[in-house]
Short mmCIF file of C-alpha atoms and ligand atoms in Angstrom, two decimals:
data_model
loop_
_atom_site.label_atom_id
_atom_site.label_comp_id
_atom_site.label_asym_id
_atom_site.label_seq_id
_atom_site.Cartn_x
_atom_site.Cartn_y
_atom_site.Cartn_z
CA UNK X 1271 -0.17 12.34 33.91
CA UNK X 1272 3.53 11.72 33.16
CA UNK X 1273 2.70 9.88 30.05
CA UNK X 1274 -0.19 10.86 28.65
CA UNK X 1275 0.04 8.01 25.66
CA UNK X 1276 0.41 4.95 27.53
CA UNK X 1277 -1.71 2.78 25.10
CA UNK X 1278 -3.27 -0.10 27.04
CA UNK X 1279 -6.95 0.16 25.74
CA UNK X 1280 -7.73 0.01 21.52
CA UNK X 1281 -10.25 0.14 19.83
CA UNK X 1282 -10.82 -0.53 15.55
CA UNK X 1283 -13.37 0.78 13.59
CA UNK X 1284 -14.71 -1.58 10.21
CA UNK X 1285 -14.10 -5.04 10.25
CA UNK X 1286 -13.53 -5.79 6.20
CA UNK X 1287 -10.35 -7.04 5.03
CA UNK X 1288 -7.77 -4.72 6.77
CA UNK X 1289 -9.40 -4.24 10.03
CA UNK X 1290 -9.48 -8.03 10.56
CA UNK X 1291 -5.35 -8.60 10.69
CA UNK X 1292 -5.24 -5.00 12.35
CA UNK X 1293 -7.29 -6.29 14.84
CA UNK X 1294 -4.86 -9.58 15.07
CA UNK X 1295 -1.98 -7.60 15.13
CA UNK X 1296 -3.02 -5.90 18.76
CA UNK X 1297 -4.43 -8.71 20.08
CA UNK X 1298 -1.21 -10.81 19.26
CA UNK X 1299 0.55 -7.70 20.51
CA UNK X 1300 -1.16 -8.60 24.13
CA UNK X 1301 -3.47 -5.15 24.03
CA UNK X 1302 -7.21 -5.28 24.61
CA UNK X 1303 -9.30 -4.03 21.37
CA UNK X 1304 -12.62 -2.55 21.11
CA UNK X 1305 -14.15 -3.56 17.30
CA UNK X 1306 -16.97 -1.41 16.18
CA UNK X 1307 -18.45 -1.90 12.64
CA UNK X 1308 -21.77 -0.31 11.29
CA UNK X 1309 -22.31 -4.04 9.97
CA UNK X 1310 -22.95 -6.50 12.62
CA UNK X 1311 -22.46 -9.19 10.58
CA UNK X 1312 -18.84 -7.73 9.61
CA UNK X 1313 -17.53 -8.15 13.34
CA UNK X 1314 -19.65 -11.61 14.01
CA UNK X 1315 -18.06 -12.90 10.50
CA UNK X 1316 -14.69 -11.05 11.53
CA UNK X 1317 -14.59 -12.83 15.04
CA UNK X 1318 -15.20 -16.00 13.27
CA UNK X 1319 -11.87 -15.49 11.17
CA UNK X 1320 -10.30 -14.18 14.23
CA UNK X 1321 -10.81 -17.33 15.81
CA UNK X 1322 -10.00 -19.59 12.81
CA UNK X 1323 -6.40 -17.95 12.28
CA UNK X 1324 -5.77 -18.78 16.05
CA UNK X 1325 -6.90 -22.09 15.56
CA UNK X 1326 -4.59 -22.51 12.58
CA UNK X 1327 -1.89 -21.33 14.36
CA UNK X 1328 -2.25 -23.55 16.85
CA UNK X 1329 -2.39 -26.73 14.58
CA UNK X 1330 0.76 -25.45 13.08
CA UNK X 1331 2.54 -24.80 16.88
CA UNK X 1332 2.90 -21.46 16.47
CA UNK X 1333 0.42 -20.68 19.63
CA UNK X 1334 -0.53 -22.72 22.35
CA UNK X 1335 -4.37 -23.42 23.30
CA UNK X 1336 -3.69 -21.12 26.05
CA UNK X 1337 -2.32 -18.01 24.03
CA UNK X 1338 -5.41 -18.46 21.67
CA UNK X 1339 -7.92 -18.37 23.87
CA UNK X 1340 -6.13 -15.18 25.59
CA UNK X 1341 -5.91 -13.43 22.41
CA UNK X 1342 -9.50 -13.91 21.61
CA UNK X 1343 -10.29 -12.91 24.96
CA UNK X 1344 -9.09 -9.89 24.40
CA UNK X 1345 -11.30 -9.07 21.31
CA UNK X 1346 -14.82 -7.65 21.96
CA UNK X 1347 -17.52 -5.99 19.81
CA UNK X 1348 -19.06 -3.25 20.60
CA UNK X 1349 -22.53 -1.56 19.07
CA UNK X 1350 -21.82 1.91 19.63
CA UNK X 1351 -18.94 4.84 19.95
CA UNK X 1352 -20.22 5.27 24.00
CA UNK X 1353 -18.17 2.42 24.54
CA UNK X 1354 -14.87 3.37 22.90
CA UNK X 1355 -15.03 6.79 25.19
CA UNK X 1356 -12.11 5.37 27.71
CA UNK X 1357 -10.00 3.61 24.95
CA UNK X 1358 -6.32 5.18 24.57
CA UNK X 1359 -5.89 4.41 20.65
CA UNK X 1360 -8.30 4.05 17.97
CA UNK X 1361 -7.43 2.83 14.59
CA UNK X 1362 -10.11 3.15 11.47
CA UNK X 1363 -10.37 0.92 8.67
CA UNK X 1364 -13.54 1.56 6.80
CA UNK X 1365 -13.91 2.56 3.27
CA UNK X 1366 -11.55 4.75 1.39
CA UNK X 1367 -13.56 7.89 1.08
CA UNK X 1368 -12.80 11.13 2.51
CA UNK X 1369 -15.89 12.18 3.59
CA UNK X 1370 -17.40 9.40 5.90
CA UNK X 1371 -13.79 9.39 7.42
CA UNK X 1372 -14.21 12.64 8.68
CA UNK X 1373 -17.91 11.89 9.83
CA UNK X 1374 -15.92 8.93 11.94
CA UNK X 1375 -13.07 11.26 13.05
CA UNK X 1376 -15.83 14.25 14.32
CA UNK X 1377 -17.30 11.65 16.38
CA UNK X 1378 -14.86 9.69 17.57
CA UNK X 1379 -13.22 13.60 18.88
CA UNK X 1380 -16.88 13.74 20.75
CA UNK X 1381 -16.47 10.74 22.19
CA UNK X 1382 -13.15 9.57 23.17
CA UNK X 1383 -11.36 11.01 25.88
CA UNK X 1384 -9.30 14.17 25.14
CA UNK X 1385 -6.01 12.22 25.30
CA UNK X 1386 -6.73 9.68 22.78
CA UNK X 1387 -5.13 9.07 19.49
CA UNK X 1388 -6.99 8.73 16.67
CA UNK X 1389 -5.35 7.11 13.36
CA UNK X 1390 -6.43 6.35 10.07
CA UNK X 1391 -5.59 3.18 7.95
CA UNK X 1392 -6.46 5.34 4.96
CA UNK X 1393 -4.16 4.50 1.62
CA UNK X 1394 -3.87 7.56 0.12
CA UNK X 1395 -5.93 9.89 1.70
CA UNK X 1396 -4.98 13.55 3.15
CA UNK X 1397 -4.38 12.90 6.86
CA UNK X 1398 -4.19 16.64 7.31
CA UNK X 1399 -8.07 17.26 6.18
CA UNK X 1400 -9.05 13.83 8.29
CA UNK X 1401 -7.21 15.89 11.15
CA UNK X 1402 -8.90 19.11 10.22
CA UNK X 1403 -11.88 18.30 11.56
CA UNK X 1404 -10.98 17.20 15.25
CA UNK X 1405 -9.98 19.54 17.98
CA UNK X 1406 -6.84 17.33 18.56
CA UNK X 1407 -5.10 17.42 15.10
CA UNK X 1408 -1.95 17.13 17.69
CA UNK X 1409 -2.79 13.73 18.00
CA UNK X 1410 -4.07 12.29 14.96
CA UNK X 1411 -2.42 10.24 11.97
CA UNK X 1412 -2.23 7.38 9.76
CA UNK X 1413 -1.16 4.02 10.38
CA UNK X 1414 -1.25 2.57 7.01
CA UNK X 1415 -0.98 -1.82 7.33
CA UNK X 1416 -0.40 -3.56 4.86
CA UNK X 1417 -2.84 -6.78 3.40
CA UNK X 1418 -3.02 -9.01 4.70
CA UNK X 1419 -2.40 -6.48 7.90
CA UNK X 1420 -1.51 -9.56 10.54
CA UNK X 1421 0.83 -11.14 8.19
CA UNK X 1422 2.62 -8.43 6.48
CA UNK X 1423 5.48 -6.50 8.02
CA UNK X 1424 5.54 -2.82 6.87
CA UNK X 1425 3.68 -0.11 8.83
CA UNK X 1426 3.80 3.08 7.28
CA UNK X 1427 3.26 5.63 10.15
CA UNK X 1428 1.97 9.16 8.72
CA UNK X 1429 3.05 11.99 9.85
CA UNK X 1430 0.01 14.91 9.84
CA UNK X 1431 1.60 18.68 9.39
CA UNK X 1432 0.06 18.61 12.90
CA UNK X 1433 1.16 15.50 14.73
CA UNK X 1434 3.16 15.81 17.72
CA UNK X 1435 6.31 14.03 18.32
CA UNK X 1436 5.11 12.01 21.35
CA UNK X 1437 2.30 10.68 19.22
CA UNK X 1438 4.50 9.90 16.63
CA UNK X 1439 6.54 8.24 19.18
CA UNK X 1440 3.91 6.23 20.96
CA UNK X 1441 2.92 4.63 17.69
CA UNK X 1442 6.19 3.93 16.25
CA UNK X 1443 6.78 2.30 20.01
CA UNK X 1444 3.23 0.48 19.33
CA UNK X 1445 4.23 -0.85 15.31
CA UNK X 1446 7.49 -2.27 17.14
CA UNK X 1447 5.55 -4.28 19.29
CA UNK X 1448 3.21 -5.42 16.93
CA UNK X 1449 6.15 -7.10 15.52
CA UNK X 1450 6.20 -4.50 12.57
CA UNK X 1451 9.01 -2.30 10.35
CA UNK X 1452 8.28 0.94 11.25
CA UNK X 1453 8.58 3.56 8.45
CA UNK X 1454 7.25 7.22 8.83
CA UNK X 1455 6.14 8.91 6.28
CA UNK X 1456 4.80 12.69 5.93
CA UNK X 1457 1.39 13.32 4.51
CA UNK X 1458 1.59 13.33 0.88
CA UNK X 1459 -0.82 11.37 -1.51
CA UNK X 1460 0.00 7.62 -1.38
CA UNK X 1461 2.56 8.34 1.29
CA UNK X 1462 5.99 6.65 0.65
CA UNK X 1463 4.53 3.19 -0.44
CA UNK X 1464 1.39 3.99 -2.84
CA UNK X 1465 2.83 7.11 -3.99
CA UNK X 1466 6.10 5.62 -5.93
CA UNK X 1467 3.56 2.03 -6.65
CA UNK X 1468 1.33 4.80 -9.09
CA UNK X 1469 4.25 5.52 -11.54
CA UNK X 1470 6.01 2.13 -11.45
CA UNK X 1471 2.67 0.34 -12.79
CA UNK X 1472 2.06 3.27 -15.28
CA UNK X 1473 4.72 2.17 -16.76
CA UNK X 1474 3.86 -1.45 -16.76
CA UNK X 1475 0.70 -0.38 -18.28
CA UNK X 1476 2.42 1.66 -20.92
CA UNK X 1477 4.47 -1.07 -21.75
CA UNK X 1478 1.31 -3.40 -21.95
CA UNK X 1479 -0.60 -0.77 -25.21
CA UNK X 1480 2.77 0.16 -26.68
CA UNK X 1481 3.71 -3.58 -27.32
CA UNK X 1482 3.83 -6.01 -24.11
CA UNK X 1483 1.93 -8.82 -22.61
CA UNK X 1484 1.11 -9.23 -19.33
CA UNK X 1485 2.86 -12.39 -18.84
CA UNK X 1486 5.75 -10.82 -20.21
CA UNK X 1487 5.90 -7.43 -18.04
CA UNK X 1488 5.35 -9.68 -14.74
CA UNK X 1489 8.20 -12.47 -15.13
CA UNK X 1490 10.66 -10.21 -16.47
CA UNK X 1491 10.15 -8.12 -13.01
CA UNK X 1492 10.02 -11.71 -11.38
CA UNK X 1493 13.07 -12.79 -13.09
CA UNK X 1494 14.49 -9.54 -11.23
CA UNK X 1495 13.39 -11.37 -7.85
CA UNK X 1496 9.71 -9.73 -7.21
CA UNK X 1497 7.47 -11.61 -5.25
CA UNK X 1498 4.82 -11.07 -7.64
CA UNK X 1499 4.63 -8.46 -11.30
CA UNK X 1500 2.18 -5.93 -11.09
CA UNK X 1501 -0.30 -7.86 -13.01
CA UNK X 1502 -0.66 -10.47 -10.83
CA UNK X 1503 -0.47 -8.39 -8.12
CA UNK X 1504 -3.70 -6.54 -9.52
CA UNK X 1505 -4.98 -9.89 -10.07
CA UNK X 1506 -4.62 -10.76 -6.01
CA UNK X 1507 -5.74 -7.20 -4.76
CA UNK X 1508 -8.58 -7.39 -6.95
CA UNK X 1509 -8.86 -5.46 -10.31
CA UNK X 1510 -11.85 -3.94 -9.67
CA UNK X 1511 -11.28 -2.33 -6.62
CA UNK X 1512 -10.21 0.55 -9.05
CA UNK X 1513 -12.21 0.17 -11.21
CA UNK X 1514 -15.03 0.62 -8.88
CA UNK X 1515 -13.38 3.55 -7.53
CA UNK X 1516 -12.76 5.24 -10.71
CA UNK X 1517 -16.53 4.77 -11.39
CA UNK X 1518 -18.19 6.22 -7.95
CA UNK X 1519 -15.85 9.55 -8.30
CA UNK X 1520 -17.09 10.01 -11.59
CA UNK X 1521 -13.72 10.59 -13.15
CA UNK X 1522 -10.77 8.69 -14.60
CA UNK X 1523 -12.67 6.21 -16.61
CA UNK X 1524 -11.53 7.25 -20.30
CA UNK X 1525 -7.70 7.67 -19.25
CA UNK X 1526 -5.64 5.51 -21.67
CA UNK X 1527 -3.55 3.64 -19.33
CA UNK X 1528 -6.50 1.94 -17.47
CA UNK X 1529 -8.56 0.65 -20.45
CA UNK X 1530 -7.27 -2.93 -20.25
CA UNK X 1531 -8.39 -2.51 -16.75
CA UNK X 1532 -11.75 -1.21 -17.44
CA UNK X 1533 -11.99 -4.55 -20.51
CA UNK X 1534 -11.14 -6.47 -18.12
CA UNK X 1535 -13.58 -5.36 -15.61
CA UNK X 1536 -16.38 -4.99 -18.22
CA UNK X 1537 -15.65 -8.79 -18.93
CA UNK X 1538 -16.02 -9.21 -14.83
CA UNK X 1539 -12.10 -10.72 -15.15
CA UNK X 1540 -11.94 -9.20 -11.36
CA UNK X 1541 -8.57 -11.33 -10.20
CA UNK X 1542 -7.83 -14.37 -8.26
CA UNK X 1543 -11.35 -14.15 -6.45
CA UNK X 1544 -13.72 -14.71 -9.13
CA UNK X 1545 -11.07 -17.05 -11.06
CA UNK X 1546 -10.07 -14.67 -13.59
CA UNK X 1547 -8.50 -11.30 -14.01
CA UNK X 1548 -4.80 -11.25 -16.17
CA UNK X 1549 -4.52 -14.86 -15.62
CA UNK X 1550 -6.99 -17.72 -14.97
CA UNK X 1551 -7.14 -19.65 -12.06
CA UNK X 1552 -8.09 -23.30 -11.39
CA UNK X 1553 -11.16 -23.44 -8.65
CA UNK X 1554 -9.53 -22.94 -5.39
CA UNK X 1555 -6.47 -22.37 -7.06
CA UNK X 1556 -3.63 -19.51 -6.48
CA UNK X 1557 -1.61 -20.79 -9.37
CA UNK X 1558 -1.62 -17.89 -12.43
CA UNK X 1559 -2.18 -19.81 -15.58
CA UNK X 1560 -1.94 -18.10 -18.99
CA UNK X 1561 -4.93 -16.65 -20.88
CA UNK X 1562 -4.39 -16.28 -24.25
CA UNK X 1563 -7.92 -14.35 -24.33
CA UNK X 1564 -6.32 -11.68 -21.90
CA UNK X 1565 -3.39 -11.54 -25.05
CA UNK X 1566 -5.79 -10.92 -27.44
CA UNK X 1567 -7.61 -8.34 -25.55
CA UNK X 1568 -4.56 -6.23 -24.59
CA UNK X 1569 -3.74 -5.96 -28.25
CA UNK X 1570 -7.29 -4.90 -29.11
CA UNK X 1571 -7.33 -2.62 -26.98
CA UNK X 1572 -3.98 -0.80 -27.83
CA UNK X 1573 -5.39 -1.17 -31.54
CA UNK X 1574 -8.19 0.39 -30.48
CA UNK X 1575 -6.45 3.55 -29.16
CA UNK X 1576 -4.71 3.89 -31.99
CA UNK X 1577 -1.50 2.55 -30.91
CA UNK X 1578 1.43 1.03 -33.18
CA UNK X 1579 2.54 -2.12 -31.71
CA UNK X 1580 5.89 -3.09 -31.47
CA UNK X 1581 8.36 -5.11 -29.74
CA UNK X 1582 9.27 -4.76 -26.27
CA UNK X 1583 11.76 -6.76 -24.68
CA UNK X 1584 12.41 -7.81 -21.15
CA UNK X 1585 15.16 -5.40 -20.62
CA UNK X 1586 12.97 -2.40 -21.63
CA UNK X 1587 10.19 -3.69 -19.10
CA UNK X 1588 13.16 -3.48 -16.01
CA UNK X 1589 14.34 -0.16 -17.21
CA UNK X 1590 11.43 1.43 -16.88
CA UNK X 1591 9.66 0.06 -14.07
CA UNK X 1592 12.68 0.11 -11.85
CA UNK X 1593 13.86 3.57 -12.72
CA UNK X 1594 10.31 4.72 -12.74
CA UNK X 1595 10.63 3.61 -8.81
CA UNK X 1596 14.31 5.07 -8.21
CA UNK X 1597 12.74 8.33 -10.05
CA UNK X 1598 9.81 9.22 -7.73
CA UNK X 1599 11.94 7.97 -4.25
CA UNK X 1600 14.47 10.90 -5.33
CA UNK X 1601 11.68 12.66 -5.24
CA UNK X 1602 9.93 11.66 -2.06
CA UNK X 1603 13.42 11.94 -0.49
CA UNK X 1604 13.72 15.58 -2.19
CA UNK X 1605 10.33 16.80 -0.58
CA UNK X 1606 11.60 15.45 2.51
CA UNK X 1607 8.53 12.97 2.66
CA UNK X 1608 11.06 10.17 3.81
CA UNK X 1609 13.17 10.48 6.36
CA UNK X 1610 16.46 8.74 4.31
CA UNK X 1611 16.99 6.47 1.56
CA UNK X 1612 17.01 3.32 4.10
CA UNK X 1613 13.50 3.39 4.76
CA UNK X 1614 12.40 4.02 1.41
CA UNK X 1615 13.75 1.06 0.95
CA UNK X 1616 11.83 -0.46 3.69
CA UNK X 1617 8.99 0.14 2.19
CA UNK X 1618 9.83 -1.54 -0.38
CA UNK X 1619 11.44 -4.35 0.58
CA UNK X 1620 8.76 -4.99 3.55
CA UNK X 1621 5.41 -3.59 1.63
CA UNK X 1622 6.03 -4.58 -1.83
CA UNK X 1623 7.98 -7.58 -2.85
CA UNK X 1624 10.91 -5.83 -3.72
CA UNK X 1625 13.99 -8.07 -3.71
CA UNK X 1626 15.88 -8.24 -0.81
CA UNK X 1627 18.99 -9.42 -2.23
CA UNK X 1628 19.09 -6.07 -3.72
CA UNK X 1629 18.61 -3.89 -0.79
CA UNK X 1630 15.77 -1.97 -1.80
CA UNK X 1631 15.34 0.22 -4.88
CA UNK X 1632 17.18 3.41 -3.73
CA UNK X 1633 20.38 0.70 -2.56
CA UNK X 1634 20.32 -0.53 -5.67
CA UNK X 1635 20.16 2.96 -7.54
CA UNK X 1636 23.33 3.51 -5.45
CA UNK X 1637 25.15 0.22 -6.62
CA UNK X 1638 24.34 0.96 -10.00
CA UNK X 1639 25.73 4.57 -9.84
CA UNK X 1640 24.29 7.17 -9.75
CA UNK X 1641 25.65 8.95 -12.90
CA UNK X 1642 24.75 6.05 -14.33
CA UNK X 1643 21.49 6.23 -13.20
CA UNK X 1644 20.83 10.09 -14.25
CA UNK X 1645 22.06 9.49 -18.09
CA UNK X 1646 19.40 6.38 -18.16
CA UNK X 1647 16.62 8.81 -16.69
CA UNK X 1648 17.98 11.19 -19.31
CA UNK X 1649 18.01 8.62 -22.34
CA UNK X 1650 14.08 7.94 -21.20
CA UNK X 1651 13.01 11.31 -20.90
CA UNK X 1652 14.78 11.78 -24.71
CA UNK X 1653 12.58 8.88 -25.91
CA UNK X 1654 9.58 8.78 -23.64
CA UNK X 1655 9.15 12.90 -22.71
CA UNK X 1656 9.15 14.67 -19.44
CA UNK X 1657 7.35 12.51 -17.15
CA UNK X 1658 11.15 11.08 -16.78
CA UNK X 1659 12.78 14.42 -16.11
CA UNK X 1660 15.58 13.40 -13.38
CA UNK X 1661 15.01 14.35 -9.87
CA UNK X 1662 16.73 17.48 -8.83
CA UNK X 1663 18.31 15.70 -6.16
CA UNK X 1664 19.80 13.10 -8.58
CA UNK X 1665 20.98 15.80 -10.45
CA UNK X 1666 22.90 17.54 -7.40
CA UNK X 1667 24.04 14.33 -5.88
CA UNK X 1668 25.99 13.24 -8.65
CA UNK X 1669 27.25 16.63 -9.25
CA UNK X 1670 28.60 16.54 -5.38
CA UNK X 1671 29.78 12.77 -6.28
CA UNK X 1672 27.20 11.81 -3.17
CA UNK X 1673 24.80 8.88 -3.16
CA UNK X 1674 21.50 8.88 -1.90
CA UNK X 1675 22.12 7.07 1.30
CA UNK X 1676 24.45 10.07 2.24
CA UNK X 1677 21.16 11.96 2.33
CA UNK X 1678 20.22 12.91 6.28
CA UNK X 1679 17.09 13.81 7.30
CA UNK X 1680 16.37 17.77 6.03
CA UNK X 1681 19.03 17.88 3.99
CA UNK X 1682 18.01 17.01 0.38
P1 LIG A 2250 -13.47 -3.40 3.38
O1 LIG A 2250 -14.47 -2.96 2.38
O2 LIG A 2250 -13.01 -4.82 3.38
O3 LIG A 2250 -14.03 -3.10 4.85
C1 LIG A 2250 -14.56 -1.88 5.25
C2 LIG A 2250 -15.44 -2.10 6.47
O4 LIG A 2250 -15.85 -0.81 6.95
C3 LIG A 2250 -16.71 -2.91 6.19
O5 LIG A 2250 -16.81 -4.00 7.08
C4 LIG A 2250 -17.83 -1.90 6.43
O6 LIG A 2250 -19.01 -2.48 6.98
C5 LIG A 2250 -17.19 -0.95 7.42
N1 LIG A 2250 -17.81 0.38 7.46
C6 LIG A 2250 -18.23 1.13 6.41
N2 LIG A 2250 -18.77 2.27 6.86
C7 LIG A 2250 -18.69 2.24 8.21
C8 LIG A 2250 -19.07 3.15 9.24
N3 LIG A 2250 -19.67 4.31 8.95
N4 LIG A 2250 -18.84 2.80 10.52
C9 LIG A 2250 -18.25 1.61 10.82
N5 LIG A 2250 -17.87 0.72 9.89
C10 LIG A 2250 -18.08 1.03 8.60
O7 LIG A 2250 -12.23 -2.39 3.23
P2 LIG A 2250 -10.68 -2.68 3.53
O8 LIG A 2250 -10.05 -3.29 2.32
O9 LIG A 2250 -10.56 -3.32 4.85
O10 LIG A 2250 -10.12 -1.17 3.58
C11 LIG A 2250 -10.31 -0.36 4.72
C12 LIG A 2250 -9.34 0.81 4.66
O11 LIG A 2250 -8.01 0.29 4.61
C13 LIG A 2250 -9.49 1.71 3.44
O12 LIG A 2250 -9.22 3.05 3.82
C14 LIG A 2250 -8.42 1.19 2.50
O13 LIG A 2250 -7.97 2.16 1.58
C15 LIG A 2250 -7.33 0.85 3.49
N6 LIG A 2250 -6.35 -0.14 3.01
C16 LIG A 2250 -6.75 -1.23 2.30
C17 LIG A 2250 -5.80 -2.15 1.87
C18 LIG A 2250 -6.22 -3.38 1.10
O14 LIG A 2250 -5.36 -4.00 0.44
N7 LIG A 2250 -7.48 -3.80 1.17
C19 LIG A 2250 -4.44 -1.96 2.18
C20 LIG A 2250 -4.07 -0.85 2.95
C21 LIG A 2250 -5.03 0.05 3.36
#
């Protein structure tokens, strides 16, 4: 057994939104998958979209009638874990929740064969206590996708305190030949990706109850070159995916910063899906139109918290989401959670919208300066408190006249 993680055999478990285009992204990639979801309806429906994103592709000459049919040949459901025992690489998608992931993970360690790898799509969750209950935490970590998972390029590969470097390996070799940018992360909550996302929209919702509109918060980061503001991102992923969340743990519901997301909610403004969310949408429609209802309700809703409105313009919005960004990958990089500035900006350039032009947002922290970049964290945490303290590494690099690309692997 010279190489013990030759993947040739995969399996998925869940067949929702993610494990759909994870399942398309192996197939594509020429490997045989396994599908397993406690719905049967989920695979049926999830074969159905298999087969209609082939045919697409097709139409548009991007696959031949051949290479569809061989791709979903190479798809089959399966009713039970007996059948995944021989399978070299299992990846789970089903819901975010700690503990049925470790119900999956003890079973799938009964069942597979010991040399299988057993990863996690999981978007924030602790790999290491998803590991902790296997008897091969050697070989066990996350493979965060991205949505849609067959289209976008970023894979985040987690890194478990426990993971050995073959694994890591083997699935860094496998995201290459899914076509994917490969970035590994270490196991910290949100990873690289989520992690710095959580403080650049709580600024955007700050901004929002201190004196902003959506509208205004999302084309002043569009005007920087993002794909999409937060907003309307919220409005694609689907607002109440949160929401929901925030409600089933039982916790998080009265914070400040998520009250226009709990209106909204309560007013079922969900996103894109139902039609409505920050913006409205035309039936069948991606097109964000302007709600003047969604206006009225942000400022209600800062009034209601007792908040004096005032004005906020476009170059406040950038400062703070974008530093907000630079702030927490100093951070990341700091803690060693990435292994340089490049592939934090990866992430973002490849995960999140982030402009390319600009390199990413740790490039561009460099091509500002750096200095510069420290007395504008220090102006913010003077106004704003010390949520904005500067990074400590900020702090030394400038000191040592170093940028943050200079920064190797273990050496923050
Ligand atoms: P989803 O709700 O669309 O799909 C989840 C699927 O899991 C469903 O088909 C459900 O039937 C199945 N399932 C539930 N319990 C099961 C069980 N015990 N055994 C087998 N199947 C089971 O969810 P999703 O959006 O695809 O998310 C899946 C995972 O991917 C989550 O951990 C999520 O955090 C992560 N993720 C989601 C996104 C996103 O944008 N949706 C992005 C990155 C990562």
């Amino acid at each position: 057994m010279s190489n013990p993680y030759n993947v040739q055999q995969t399996a998925v478990i869940g067949a929702g939104t993610m494990g759909r285009g994870i399942v398309i992204s192996l197939a594509r990639a020429g490997l045989p998958v396994l599908w397993l979801d406690n719905d049967p309806k989920a695979t049926e429906a999830g074969l159905a979209m298999l087969a209609q994103t082939w045919r697409q592709q097709v139409d548009k000459g991007r696959l031949t009638g051949e290479e569809a049919d061989a791709c979903l040949a190479r798809v089959r459901r399966v009713s039970g874990y007996a059948e995944l025992a021989q399978v070299d690489l299992v990846i789970e998608a089903v819901y975010e929740n700690l503990a049925l992931k470790q119900e999956i993970f003890r079973t799938l360690d009964a069942t597979l064969k010991p040399e299988a790898i057993l990863a996690s799509n999981t978007s924030a969750l602790d790999i290491d206590a998803i590991a902790a209950v296997t008897q091969r935490p050697a070989q066990v970590l996350g493979l965060h996708f991205f949505s849609p998972a067959h289209v976008m390029k970023l894979l985040e590969v987690v890194r478990g305190a426990a993971t050995s470097p073959a694994v890591l390996d083997t699935a860094q070799a496998l995201g290459r030949r899914m076509g994917k940018e490969v970035v590994v992360a270490r196991n910290c909550p949100g990873f690289i990706g989520n992690r710095m996302l959580a403080t650049y929209v709580a600024e955007a919702r700050k901004l929002l109850l201190e004196g902003a509109l959506p509208r205004q918060v999302d084309e002043a980061l569009q005007g920087f070159g993002f794909a999409m503001g937060p907003f309307r991102m919220y409005d694609v992923v689907g607002n109440d995916l949160q929401w929901r969340a925030r409600q089933l743990a039982g916790q998080g519901m009265d914070a400040p910063l998520v009250q226009v997301d709990n209106a909204l909610c309560a007013r079922e403004r969900f996103g894109q899906k139902v039609g409505k969310g920050y913006y409205r949408y035309a039936a069948g429609s991606r097109e964000a139109l302007h709600d003047p209802e969604v206006d009225e309700l942000v400022i209600q809703v800062s009034r209601d918290l007792g908040m004096r409105r005032r004005e906020v313009d476009d170059a406040e919005i950038l400062e703070r989401c974008l530093l907000a960004l630079v702030n927490e990958g100093a951070k990341i990089l700091e803690e060693n959670m990435a292994a340089s500035s490049h592939d934090i900006d990866r992430v973002y350039l490849f995960g999140y919208g982030f402009p390319q032009a600009t390199g990413g947002p740790m490039h561009w922290a460099d091509e500002q300066g750096l200095g510069l970049i420290l007395a504008r964290l220090e102006r913010l945490q003077g106004l704003f408190g010390e949520h904005w303290r500067p990074a400590g590494l900020i702090l030394r690099l400038v000191a040592d006249n170093r940028r943050l690309a200079d920064v190797r692997e273990g050496q923050a």
